[in-house]
Amino acid sequence: MNRTRRILITEPIVPAVMEKLSARYDVTIGQRGYYNIKENLLNDLPEYDAVLCMLSNPLDGDVIKSAKRLQIIANNAVGYNNIDVDTAREAGILVANTPDVLTDATADGTFALLLAVARRIPEAERALRRGEFDGWNPTGFLGMELRGKTLGIIGMGRIGTGVARRARAFGMKIAYHNRSRADHATETELEAEYVDTVPALCRQSDIISLHCPLTAETKHLMNGKMLTNMKKTAILINAARGPVVDEAALAAALKSGIIAGAGLDVYEHEPEVHPDLPALENCVLLPHITSATDETREAMGHLAADAIIGVLEGKAAESIANLL
Ligand code: DGY
């Protein structure tokens, strides 16, 4: 127990992880959403040795430079676009994320979203709840069959590969674009075709699923112009980061039939959703939940907490697997 070490967990997470850190250190748990506001981080973070933060907390250069005591930032997420990693490095602050433990949950969640759009599940369920089910209908709620269709994956990392594996089990063909080509074994296993530009991938795919990180290069990758490369019958799935898609352009494309459907788990300005999207039946909207299983959220929390414990107990950085 080292009560001189102060840890901020920016909002309540799974109890076992909060207890693990509280048993060792002086832990403060923030109120949900409070540290989504930069000012609050600027005011409070200088008092802490470590922070276990959420993907919604903006740990930008100003915040990091102000946090003079901080030794480690452990993000309770695999994506870390909320953290200015370069400034952290310059300041000698380590940064950790939560890779691997959420791959299956996120790939499952993405595939559930994909099926929900392709088979119009929420739309059909809403109709039933409105009392409109009048028996089996030979022409009702016809959707897209997956067998034989091409899934275009943008970002063939762990999660993209996991989604591709699931798609293969449904008889889909896999095409992908990535900064670097996947290894030969992965391409062979998935019979995956590498496509060297995003527009070309959009032109040949029946479903595009986004799994790339949010960077300056991928911000608004799926803008109005890019969406016109997709087939009119195609579906766009985004379970990566909201700003990879220009949400206003997507809403317009869904309304005008440039593409047939979309499934979103993430949004440009979370928790806001573009006001045109909820009214569209050809769009399935989830509240950023693709990794939300009991097992995964617990494993994510432990991975983040263990990085904090490792750093504060003086373990060699090389022995902490999830440091960036
Ligand atoms: C992540 O970890 O980056 C996800 O978006 C959270 O599930």
Coordinates of C-alpha atoms and ligand atoms in Angstrom, one line a residue:
M1 CA 0.0 0.0 0.0
N2 CA 1.4 3.4 -1.0
R3 CA -0.9 6.1 0.1
T4 CA 1.4 8.8 -1.1
R5 CA 0.7 7.8 -4.7
R6 CA -2.4 9.5 -6.0
I7 CA -4.4 7.9 -8.9
L8 CA -7.3 9.5 -10.8
I9 CA -9.8 7.1 -12.4
T10 CA -11.7 9.6 -14.4
E11 CA -15.1 7.9 -14.0
P12 CA -16.5 4.7 -12.4
I13 CA -15.4 1.5 -14.1
V14 CA -15.8 -2.1 -13.1
P15 CA -15.7 -2.4 -9.3
A16 CA -12.9 -5.1 -9.2
V17 CA -10.5 -2.8 -11.0
M18 CA -11.3 0.3 -8.8
E19 CA -10.8 -2.0 -5.7
K20 CA -7.5 -3.3 -7.1
L21 CA -6.1 0.2 -7.4
S22 CA -7.8 1.5 -4.2
A23 CA -6.1 -1.3 -2.2
R24 CA -2.7 0.1 -3.2
Y25 CA -3.0 3.8 -3.7
D26 CA -4.9 6.9 -2.8
V27 CA -7.6 6.7 -5.5
T28 CA -10.1 9.3 -6.6
I29 CA -12.9 8.3 -8.9
G30 CA -14.3 11.2 -11.0
Q31 CA -17.9 11.7 -11.8
R32 CA -19.1 10.3 -15.1
G33 CA -18.4 12.8 -17.9
Y34 CA -16.7 15.4 -15.6
Y35 CA -13.3 14.9 -17.2
N36 CA -14.7 15.1 -20.7
I37 CA -14.1 18.8 -20.1
K38 CA -10.6 19.9 -20.7
E39 CA -10.7 22.6 -18.0
N40 CA -11.4 20.0 -15.3
L41 CA -8.4 18.0 -16.4
L42 CA -6.3 21.1 -16.4
N43 CA -7.4 21.9 -12.9
D44 CA -7.1 18.5 -11.3
L45 CA -4.6 16.3 -13.2
P46 CA -1.5 18.1 -11.8
E47 CA -2.3 16.5 -8.4
Y48 CA -1.9 12.9 -9.6
D49 CA 0.9 10.4 -10.3
A50 CA -1.2 8.3 -12.6
V51 CA -4.5 8.5 -14.5
L52 CA -6.8 5.8 -15.7
C53 CA -8.8 7.7 -18.3
M54 CA -11.6 7.2 -20.8
L55 CA -11.5 7.7 -24.6
S56 CA -13.8 10.7 -24.1
N57 CA -11.2 12.6 -21.9
P58 CA -9.2 15.1 -24.0
L59 CA -5.6 14.6 -22.8
D60 CA -4.2 17.1 -25.2
G61 CA -0.8 18.8 -25.2
D62 CA -1.9 21.5 -22.7
V63 CA -3.3 19.1 -20.3
I64 CA -0.3 16.8 -20.4
K65 CA 2.2 19.7 -20.0
S66 CA 0.3 20.9 -17.0
A67 CA 0.4 17.5 -15.2
K68 CA 3.9 17.7 -13.7
R69 CA 3.5 14.7 -11.3
L70 CA 2.1 12.4 -13.9
Q71 CA 4.1 9.2 -14.7
I72 CA 1.5 7.2 -16.6
I73 CA -1.7 7.7 -18.6
A74 CA -3.6 4.4 -19.0
N75 CA -6.4 4.7 -21.4
N76 CA -9.4 2.4 -20.8
A77 CA -9.6 1.8 -24.6
V78 CA -7.5 0.5 -27.4
G79 CA -7.9 3.7 -29.5
Y80 CA -5.9 6.5 -28.1
N81 CA -6.7 9.5 -30.4
N82 CA -7.8 11.4 -27.2
I83 CA -4.2 11.5 -26.0
D84 CA -1.3 13.6 -27.4
V85 CA 1.2 10.7 -27.2
D86 CA 4.1 12.8 -28.7
T87 CA 3.7 15.4 -26.0
A88 CA 3.5 12.7 -23.3
R89 CA 6.7 11.1 -24.6
E90 CA 8.5 14.5 -24.6
A91 CA 7.3 15.0 -21.0
G92 CA 8.6 11.4 -20.0
I93 CA 5.0 10.2 -19.3
L94 CA 4.2 6.7 -20.3
V95 CA 1.0 5.9 -22.2
A96 CA -0.8 2.5 -22.1
N97 CA -3.9 1.3 -23.9
T98 CA -6.0 -2.0 -23.9
P99 CA -5.1 -4.0 -27.0
D100 CA -6.1 -7.7 -27.6
V101 CA -8.6 -8.2 -24.7
L102 CA -11.4 -6.4 -26.6
T103 CA -10.7 -7.9 -30.1
D104 CA -13.4 -10.6 -29.9
A105 CA -16.1 -8.5 -28.2
T106 CA -15.5 -5.7 -30.7
A107 CA -15.5 -8.0 -33.7
D108 CA -18.7 -9.7 -32.4
G109 CA -20.3 -6.3 -31.8
T110 CA -19.3 -5.1 -35.2
F111 CA -20.7 -8.1 -36.9
A112 CA -24.0 -7.8 -34.9
L113 CA -24.3 -4.3 -36.2
L114 CA -23.5 -5.4 -39.8
L115 CA -26.2 -8.1 -39.6
A116 CA -28.6 -5.7 -38.0
V117 CA -28.3 -3.3 -41.0
A118 CA -28.1 -6.0 -43.7
R119 CA -31.2 -7.8 -42.4
R120 CA -33.0 -4.6 -41.2
I121 CA -33.5 -6.1 -37.7
P122 CA -34.2 -2.9 -35.7
E123 CA -36.5 -1.5 -38.4
A124 CA -38.5 -4.8 -38.5
E125 CA -38.6 -5.0 -34.7
R126 CA -39.8 -1.4 -34.5
A127 CA -42.6 -2.2 -36.9
L128 CA -43.7 -5.2 -34.8
R129 CA -43.7 -3.2 -31.6
R130 CA -46.0 -0.6 -33.4
G131 CA -48.4 -3.5 -34.0
E132 CA -47.7 -3.8 -37.7
F133 CA -46.9 -7.5 -37.9
D134 CA -49.7 -9.1 -40.0
G135 CA -48.1 -12.5 -40.6
W136 CA -45.3 -13.9 -42.8
N137 CA -44.9 -11.5 -45.7
P138 CA -43.2 -12.7 -48.9
T139 CA -42.0 -9.2 -49.7
G140 CA -41.6 -7.7 -46.2
F141 CA -38.3 -6.4 -44.9
L142 CA -36.1 -8.0 -47.6
G143 CA -32.4 -7.4 -46.8
M144 CA -29.0 -8.2 -48.1
E145 CA -27.8 -11.9 -48.1
L146 CA -24.2 -12.1 -47.0
R147 CA -23.0 -15.2 -48.8
G148 CA -21.0 -14.3 -51.8
K149 CA -20.9 -10.6 -51.0
T150 CA -17.6 -8.7 -50.6
L151 CA -16.7 -7.2 -47.3
G152 CA -14.2 -4.3 -47.7
I153 CA -12.2 -3.7 -44.6
I154 CA -10.4 -0.5 -44.0
G155 CA -7.8 -1.2 -41.3
M156 CA -6.8 -4.8 -41.2
G157 CA -5.4 -4.8 -37.6
R158 CA -6.6 -7.1 -34.8
I159 CA -10.2 -6.1 -34.9
G160 CA -10.4 -5.8 -38.7
T161 CA -9.0 -9.3 -39.0
G162 CA -11.5 -10.6 -36.4
V163 CA -14.4 -9.1 -38.4
A164 CA -13.0 -10.7 -41.5
R165 CA -12.9 -14.1 -39.8
R166 CA -16.5 -13.8 -38.8
A167 CA -17.4 -12.7 -42.3
R168 CA -15.7 -15.8 -43.8
A169 CA -17.9 -18.0 -41.7
F170 CA -20.9 -16.3 -43.4
G171 CA -19.5 -17.0 -46.8
M172 CA -18.3 -13.5 -47.6
K173 CA -15.3 -12.6 -49.7
I174 CA -12.7 -10.3 -48.1
A175 CA -11.0 -7.4 -49.6
Y176 CA -9.1 -4.9 -47.6
H177 CA -7.0 -1.7 -47.5
N178 CA -4.4 -1.0 -44.8
R179 CA -1.3 1.2 -44.5
S180 CA 0.8 -1.9 -44.8
R181 CA -0.2 -5.2 -46.4
A182 CA -1.3 -8.0 -44.0
D183 CA 1.1 -10.9 -43.7
H184 CA 0.9 -13.8 -46.1
A185 CA -0.6 -16.2 -43.5
T186 CA -3.5 -13.8 -42.8
E187 CA -4.2 -13.2 -46.5
T188 CA -4.1 -16.9 -47.2
E189 CA -6.3 -17.8 -44.2
L190 CA -8.9 -15.2 -45.2
E191 CA -8.4 -15.5 -48.9
A192 CA -8.2 -11.7 -48.6
E193 CA -7.5 -9.5 -51.5
Y194 CA -5.3 -6.4 -50.9
V195 CA -6.7 -3.3 -52.6
D196 CA -4.2 -0.5 -52.8
T197 CA -6.6 2.5 -52.7
V198 CA -9.7 3.3 -50.6
P199 CA -11.8 4.4 -53.6
A200 CA -11.1 1.1 -55.4
L201 CA -12.0 -0.8 -52.3
C202 CA -15.3 1.1 -52.1
R203 CA -16.1 0.5 -55.7
Q204 CA -15.9 -3.3 -55.4
S205 CA -17.4 -3.9 -51.9
D206 CA -20.9 -4.6 -50.9
I207 CA -20.2 -3.7 -47.3
I208 CA -17.4 -1.4 -46.1
S209 CA -16.4 -1.8 -42.4
L210 CA -14.0 0.8 -40.8
H211 CA -11.4 -0.4 -38.4
C212 CA -8.6 2.2 -38.8
P213 CA -7.4 4.5 -36.1
L214 CA -8.4 8.1 -36.1
T215 CA -5.4 10.2 -37.4
A216 CA -5.0 13.3 -39.4
E217 CA -5.0 11.1 -42.5
T218 CA -8.2 9.2 -41.7
K219 CA -10.3 12.1 -40.4
H220 CA -13.3 12.3 -42.8
L221 CA -11.8 9.5 -44.9
M222 CA -15.4 8.7 -45.7
N223 CA -16.5 12.1 -47.0
G224 CA -19.2 12.9 -49.5
K225 CA -16.9 12.2 -52.5
M226 CA -15.6 8.9 -51.1
L227 CA -19.2 7.7 -50.4
T228 CA -20.0 8.2 -54.1
N229 CA -17.5 5.5 -54.9
M230 CA -19.6 3.0 -53.0
K231 CA -22.3 0.9 -54.7
K232 CA -25.8 2.2 -54.4
T233 CA -26.7 -1.1 -52.8
A234 CA -23.8 -0.9 -50.3
I235 CA -23.7 -0.6 -46.5
L236 CA -21.1 1.4 -44.4
I237 CA -20.2 0.2 -40.9
N238 CA -18.3 2.3 -38.5
A239 CA -17.2 0.9 -35.2
A240 CA -13.8 2.6 -35.2
R241 CA -14.0 6.4 -34.5
G242 CA -16.7 8.8 -35.4
P243 CA -14.7 11.4 -37.2
V244 CA -13.4 8.9 -39.8
V245 CA -16.9 9.5 -41.4
D246 CA -18.2 12.9 -42.3
E247 CA -21.6 12.4 -40.6
A248 CA -23.4 15.1 -42.4
A249 CA -22.3 13.7 -45.8
L250 CA -23.3 10.2 -44.7
A251 CA -26.8 11.4 -43.6
A252 CA -27.2 13.1 -47.1
A253 CA -26.0 9.9 -48.8
L254 CA -28.4 7.7 -46.9
K255 CA -31.3 10.1 -47.7
S256 CA -30.5 10.4 -51.4
G257 CA -29.8 6.8 -52.0
I258 CA -26.0 7.2 -52.8
I259 CA -25.6 4.2 -50.5
A260 CA -28.2 1.8 -49.1
G261 CA -27.5 1.6 -45.4
A262 CA -25.2 2.3 -42.5
G263 CA -24.5 1.0 -39.1
L264 CA -22.7 3.3 -36.6
D265 CA -21.4 2.6 -33.2
V266 CA -19.4 5.8 -33.0
Y267 CA -20.0 9.5 -33.8
E268 CA -18.1 12.6 -34.8
H269 CA -19.1 14.6 -31.7
E270 CA -20.0 11.9 -29.1
P271 CA -22.5 11.8 -27.4
E272 CA -24.2 13.9 -30.1
V273 CA -25.6 12.2 -33.1
H274 CA -26.2 14.1 -36.4
P275 CA -29.9 15.2 -36.1
D276 CA -30.8 13.7 -39.5
L277 CA -29.6 10.2 -38.7
P278 CA -32.2 9.0 -36.0
A279 CA -35.1 9.5 -38.4
L280 CA -33.5 7.3 -41.1
E281 CA -34.8 3.7 -41.2
N282 CA -31.7 2.6 -43.3
C283 CA -29.4 3.5 -40.5
V284 CA -28.7 1.5 -37.3
L285 CA -27.3 3.5 -34.4
L286 CA -25.6 2.1 -31.4
P287 CA -24.2 4.0 -28.4
H288 CA -20.5 3.0 -28.7
I289 CA -21.0 -0.5 -27.3
T290 CA -19.2 -2.9 -29.6
S291 CA -16.7 -3.8 -26.8
A292 CA -19.3 -3.8 -24.1
T293 CA -19.3 -7.3 -22.5
D294 CA -18.8 -8.0 -18.9
E295 CA -15.6 -10.0 -19.6
T296 CA -14.1 -7.5 -21.9
R297 CA -14.7 -4.4 -19.9
E298 CA -13.3 -6.1 -16.8
A299 CA -10.2 -7.3 -18.8
M300 CA -9.7 -3.8 -20.2
G301 CA -9.8 -2.2 -16.8
H302 CA -7.3 -4.7 -15.4
L303 CA -4.9 -4.2 -18.3
A304 CA -5.0 -0.4 -17.8
A305 CA -4.7 -0.8 -14.0
D306 CA -1.8 -3.3 -14.3
A307 CA 0.1 -0.8 -16.4
I308 CA -0.3 1.8 -13.7
I309 CA 0.8 -0.6 -11.0
G310 CA 3.8 -1.7 -13.1
V311 CA 5.0 1.8 -13.7
L312 CA 4.5 3.0 -10.2
E313 CA 6.2 -0.1 -8.7
G314 CA 9.2 0.6 -11.0
K315 CA 8.9 -2.3 -13.4
A316 CA 10.9 -2.0 -16.6
A317 CA 8.8 -0.4 -19.3
E318 CA 9.8 -3.3 -21.7
S319 CA 8.0 -5.8 -19.3
I320 CA 4.7 -3.9 -19.5
A321 CA 3.2 -5.2 -22.7
N322 CA 0.5 -2.6 -23.3
L323 CA 2.7 0.5 -23.2
L324 CA 2.6 2.4 -26.5
Ligands
DGY1 C1 -11.7 1.4 -27.9 O1 -11.3 0.7 -27.0 O2 -11.0 2.1 -28.5 C2 -13.2 1.3 -28.1 O3 -13.7 2.3 -28.9 C3 -13.9 1.2 -26.8 O4 -14.7 0.1 -26.9

